[in-house]
mmCIF file of N, CA and C in Angstrom:
data_model
loop_
_atom_site.group_PDB
_atom_site.id
_atom_site.type_symbol
_atom_site.label_atom_id
_atom_site.label_comp_id
_atom_site.label_asym_id
_atom_site.label_seq_id
_atom_site.Cartn_x
_atom_site.Cartn_y
_atom_site.Cartn_z
ATOM 1 N N MET A 1 8.758 36.805 3.955
ATOM 2 C CA MET A 1 9.630 35.662 3.721
ATOM 3 C C MET A 1 9.248 34.481 4.616
ATOM 4 N N LYS A 2 8.859 34.798 5.867
ATOM 5 C CA LYS A 2 8.478 33.726 6.793
ATOM 6 C C LYS A 2 7.271 32.957 6.272
ATOM 7 N N VAL A 3 6.334 33.672 5.681
ATOM 8 C CA VAL A 3 5.112 33.035 5.176
ATOM 9 C C VAL A 3 5.460 32.015 4.093
ATOM 10 N N ALA A 4 6.388 32.374 3.220
ATOM 11 C CA ALA A 4 6.788 31.471 2.138
ATOM 12 C C ALA A 4 7.432 30.208 2.699
ATOM 13 N N ILE A 5 8.264 30.366 3.705
ATOM 14 C CA ILE A 5 8.931 29.206 4.315
ATOM 15 C C ILE A 5 7.904 28.296 4.981
ATOM 16 N N ILE A 6 6.975 28.894 5.718
ATOM 17 C CA ILE A 6 5.934 28.111 6.396
ATOM 18 C C ILE A 6 5.070 27.385 5.368
ATOM 19 N N ALA A 7 4.689 28.085 4.300
ATOM 20 C CA ALA A 7 3.871 27.474 3.254
ATOM 21 C C ALA A 7 4.612 26.298 2.623
ATOM 22 N N PHE A 8 5.899 26.468 2.373
ATOM 23 C CA PHE A 8 6.704 25.393 1.785
ATOM 24 C C PHE A 8 6.756 24.184 2.712
ATOM 25 N N LEU A 9 6.963 24.430 4.009
ATOM 26 C CA LEU A 9 7.032 23.327 4.974
ATOM 27 C C LEU A 9 5.704 22.580 5.062
ATOM 28 N N VAL A 10 4.608 23.331 5.078
ATOM 29 C CA VAL A 10 3.281 22.703 5.136
ATOM 30 C C VAL A 10 3.056 21.847 3.895
ATOM 31 N N LEU A 11 3.400 22.383 2.743
ATOM 32 C CA LEU A 11 3.239 21.643 1.491
ATOM 33 C C LEU A 11 4.099 20.381 1.485
ATOM 34 N N ALA A 12 5.346 20.502 1.919
ATOM 35 C CA ALA A 12 6.251 19.347 1.958
ATOM 36 C C ALA A 12 5.706 18.279 2.904
ATOM 37 N N PHE A 13 5.203 18.698 4.051
ATOM 38 C CA PHE A 13 4.645 17.755 5.022
ATOM 39 C C PHE A 13 3.419 17.053 4.448
ATOM 40 N N TYR A 14 2.558 17.808 3.763
ATOM 41 C CA TYR A 14 1.360 17.238 3.146
ATOM 42 C C TYR A 14 1.736 16.187 2.104
ATOM 43 N N ILE A 15 2.712 16.522 1.249
ATOM 44 C CA ILE A 15 3.155 15.578 0.219
ATOM 45 C C ILE A 15 3.728 14.324 0.873
ATOM 46 N N PHE A 16 4.514 14.510 1.932
ATOM 47 C CA PHE A 16 5.096 13.377 2.652
ATOM 48 C C PHE A 16 4.002 12.454 3.188
ATOM 49 N N LEU A 17 2.965 13.034 3.789
ATOM 50 C CA LEU A 17 1.866 12.222 4.325
ATOM 51 C C LEU A 17 1.133 11.482 3.214
ATOM 52 N N ARG A 18 0.889 12.165 2.086
ATOM 53 C CA ARG A 18 0.193 11.520 0.966
ATOM 54 C C ARG A 18 1.003 10.338 0.441
ATOM 55 N N LEU A 19 2.314 10.523 0.315
ATOM 56 C CA LEU A 19 3.160 9.431 -0.174
ATOM 57 C C LEU A 19 3.138 8.258 0.797
ATOM 58 N N ARG A 20 3.155 8.569 2.100
ATOM 59 C CA ARG A 20 3.128 7.489 3.094
ATOM 60 C C ARG A 20 1.830 6.703 3.008
ATOM 61 N N MET A 21 0.715 7.408 2.856
ATOM 62 C CA MET A 21 -0.582 6.738 2.745
ATOM 63 C C MET A 21 -0.621 5.868 1.497
ATOM 64 N N THR A 22 -0.122 6.396 0.384
ATOM 65 C CA THR A 22 -0.119 5.633 -0.863
ATOM 66 C C THR A 22 0.734 4.387 -0.701
ATOM 67 N N TYR A 23 1.896 4.537 -0.087
ATOM 68 C CA TYR A 23 2.789 3.393 0.098
ATOM 69 C C TYR A 23 2.121 2.339 0.966
ATOM 70 N N ARG A 24 1.455 2.778 2.028
ATOM 71 C CA ARG A 24 0.776 1.832 2.919
ATOM 72 C C ARG A 24 -0.301 1.060 2.186
ATOM 73 N N SER A 25 -1.130 1.761 1.437
ATOM 74 C CA SER A 25 -2.233 1.076 0.753
ATOM 75 C C SER A 25 -1.706 0.104 -0.293
ATOM 76 N N THR A 26 -0.630 0.469 -1.007
ATOM 77 C CA THR A 26 -0.103 -0.460 -2.007
ATOM 78 C C THR A 26 0.522 -1.674 -1.339
ATOM 79 N N SER A 27 1.202 -1.485 -0.220
ATOM 80 C CA SER A 27 1.798 -2.640 0.454
ATOM 81 C C SER A 27 0.701 -3.548 1.001
ATOM 82 N N MET A 28 -0.408 -2.961 1.467
ATOM 83 C CA MET A 28 -1.531 -3.775 1.931
ATOM 84 C C MET A 28 -2.112 -4.572 0.774
ATOM 85 N N ASN A 29 -2.260 -3.930 -0.388
ATOM 86 C CA ASN A 29 -2.795 -4.623 -1.553
ATOM 87 C C ASN A 29 -1.909 -5.786 -1.955
ATOM 88 N N VAL A 30 -0.594 -5.587 -1.901
ATOM 89 C CA VAL A 30 0.341 -6.660 -2.259
ATOM 90 C C VAL A 30 0.173 -7.830 -1.300
ATOM 91 N N LYS A 31 0.051 -7.541 -0.010
ATOM 92 C CA LYS A 31 -0.142 -8.608 0.974
ATOM 93 C C LYS A 31 -1.436 -9.360 0.695
ATOM 94 N N LYS A 32 -2.504 -8.637 0.373
ATOM 95 C CA LYS A 32 -3.784 -9.276 0.085
ATOM 96 C C LYS A 32 -3.678 -10.150 -1.160
ATOM 97 N N GLU A 33 -2.988 -9.647 -2.197
ATOM 98 C CA GLU A 33 -2.814 -10.432 -3.420
ATOM 99 C C GLU A 33 -2.071 -11.724 -3.132
ATOM 100 N N GLU A 34 -1.013 -11.648 -2.326
ATOM 101 C CA GLU A 34 -0.253 -12.853 -1.985
ATOM 102 C C GLU A 34 -1.133 -13.849 -1.237
ATOM 103 N N GLU A 35 -1.955 -13.332 -0.324
ATOM 104 C CA GLU A 35 -2.845 -14.201 0.441
ATOM 105 C C GLU A 35 -3.849 -14.890 -0.482
ATOM 106 N N ILE A 36 -4.428 -14.138 -1.413
ATOM 107 C CA ILE A 36 -5.400 -14.697 -2.354
ATOM 108 C C ILE A 36 -4.736 -15.762 -3.225
ATOM 109 N N ARG A 37 -3.513 -15.464 -3.713
ATOM 110 C CA ARG A 37 -2.786 -16.445 -4.526
ATOM 111 C C ARG A 37 -2.558 -17.737 -3.764
ATOM 112 N N ARG A 38 -2.156 -17.603 -2.502
ATOM 113 C CA ARG A 38 -1.894 -18.779 -1.673
ATOM 114 C C ARG A 38 -3.165 -19.610 -1.521
ATOM 115 N N LYS A 39 -4.295 -18.943 -1.264
ATOM 116 C CA LYS A 39 -5.563 -19.660 -1.103
ATOM 117 C C LYS A 39 -5.962 -20.365 -2.394
ATOM 118 N N LEU A 40 -5.761 -19.690 -3.534
ATOM 119 C CA LEU A 40 -6.082 -20.314 -4.818
ATOM 120 C C LEU A 40 -5.230 -21.557 -5.046
ATOM 121 N N GLN A 41 -3.946 -21.472 -4.722
ATOM 122 C CA GLN A 41 -3.068 -22.633 -4.887
ATOM 123 C C GLN A 41 -3.530 -23.785 -4.011
ATOM 124 N N GLU A 42 -3.924 -23.487 -2.777
ATOM 125 C CA GLU A 42 -4.421 -24.537 -1.883
ATOM 126 C C GLU A 42 -5.671 -25.189 -2.467
ATOM 127 N N LEU A 43 -6.578 -24.375 -3.000
ATOM 128 C CA LEU A 43 -7.801 -24.924 -3.594
ATOM 129 C C LEU A 43 -7.476 -25.814 -4.791
ATOM 130 N N ARG A 44 -6.523 -25.381 -5.633
ATOM 131 C CA ARG A 44 -6.134 -26.186 -6.788
ATOM 132 C C ARG A 44 -5.553 -27.523 -6.349
ATOM 133 N N ARG A 45 -4.705 -27.491 -5.318
ATOM 134 C CA ARG A 45 -4.117 -28.735 -4.805
ATOM 135 C C ARG A 45 -5.207 -29.678 -4.328
ATOM 136 N N LYS A 46 -6.170 -29.144 -3.573
ATOM 137 C CA LYS A 46 -7.257 -29.981 -3.061
ATOM 138 C C LYS A 46 -8.056 -30.583 -4.208
ATOM 139 N N ARG A 47 -8.297 -29.791 -5.250
ATOM 140 C CA ARG A 47 -9.046 -30.274 -6.405
ATOM 141 C C ARG A 47 -8.287 -31.395 -7.113
ATOM 142 N N GLU A 48 -6.970 -31.204 -7.266
ATOM 143 C CA GLU A 48 -6.157 -32.224 -7.930
ATOM 144 C C GLU A 48 -6.122 -33.512 -7.119
ATOM 145 N N GLU A 49 -6.125 -33.391 -5.784
ATOM 146 C CA GLU A 49 -6.099 -34.581 -4.930
ATOM 147 C C GLU A 49 -7.402 -35.360 -5.040
ATOM 148 N N ASP A 50 -8.519 -34.662 -5.213
ATOM 149 C CA ASP A 50 -9.838 -35.328 -5.283
ATOM 150 C C ASP A 50 -10.080 -36.052 -6.564
#
């Protein structure tokens, strides 16, 4: 019975870590997308001014 409990805890911990990594990478991607959008808008403004 102890083995089953330990296996379950290890599996739960592994899933938790995977979800955290996925969440981190997606939040980083969102930040990068926002940064790229901002830069594109700045470039468009500069082009319109010229």
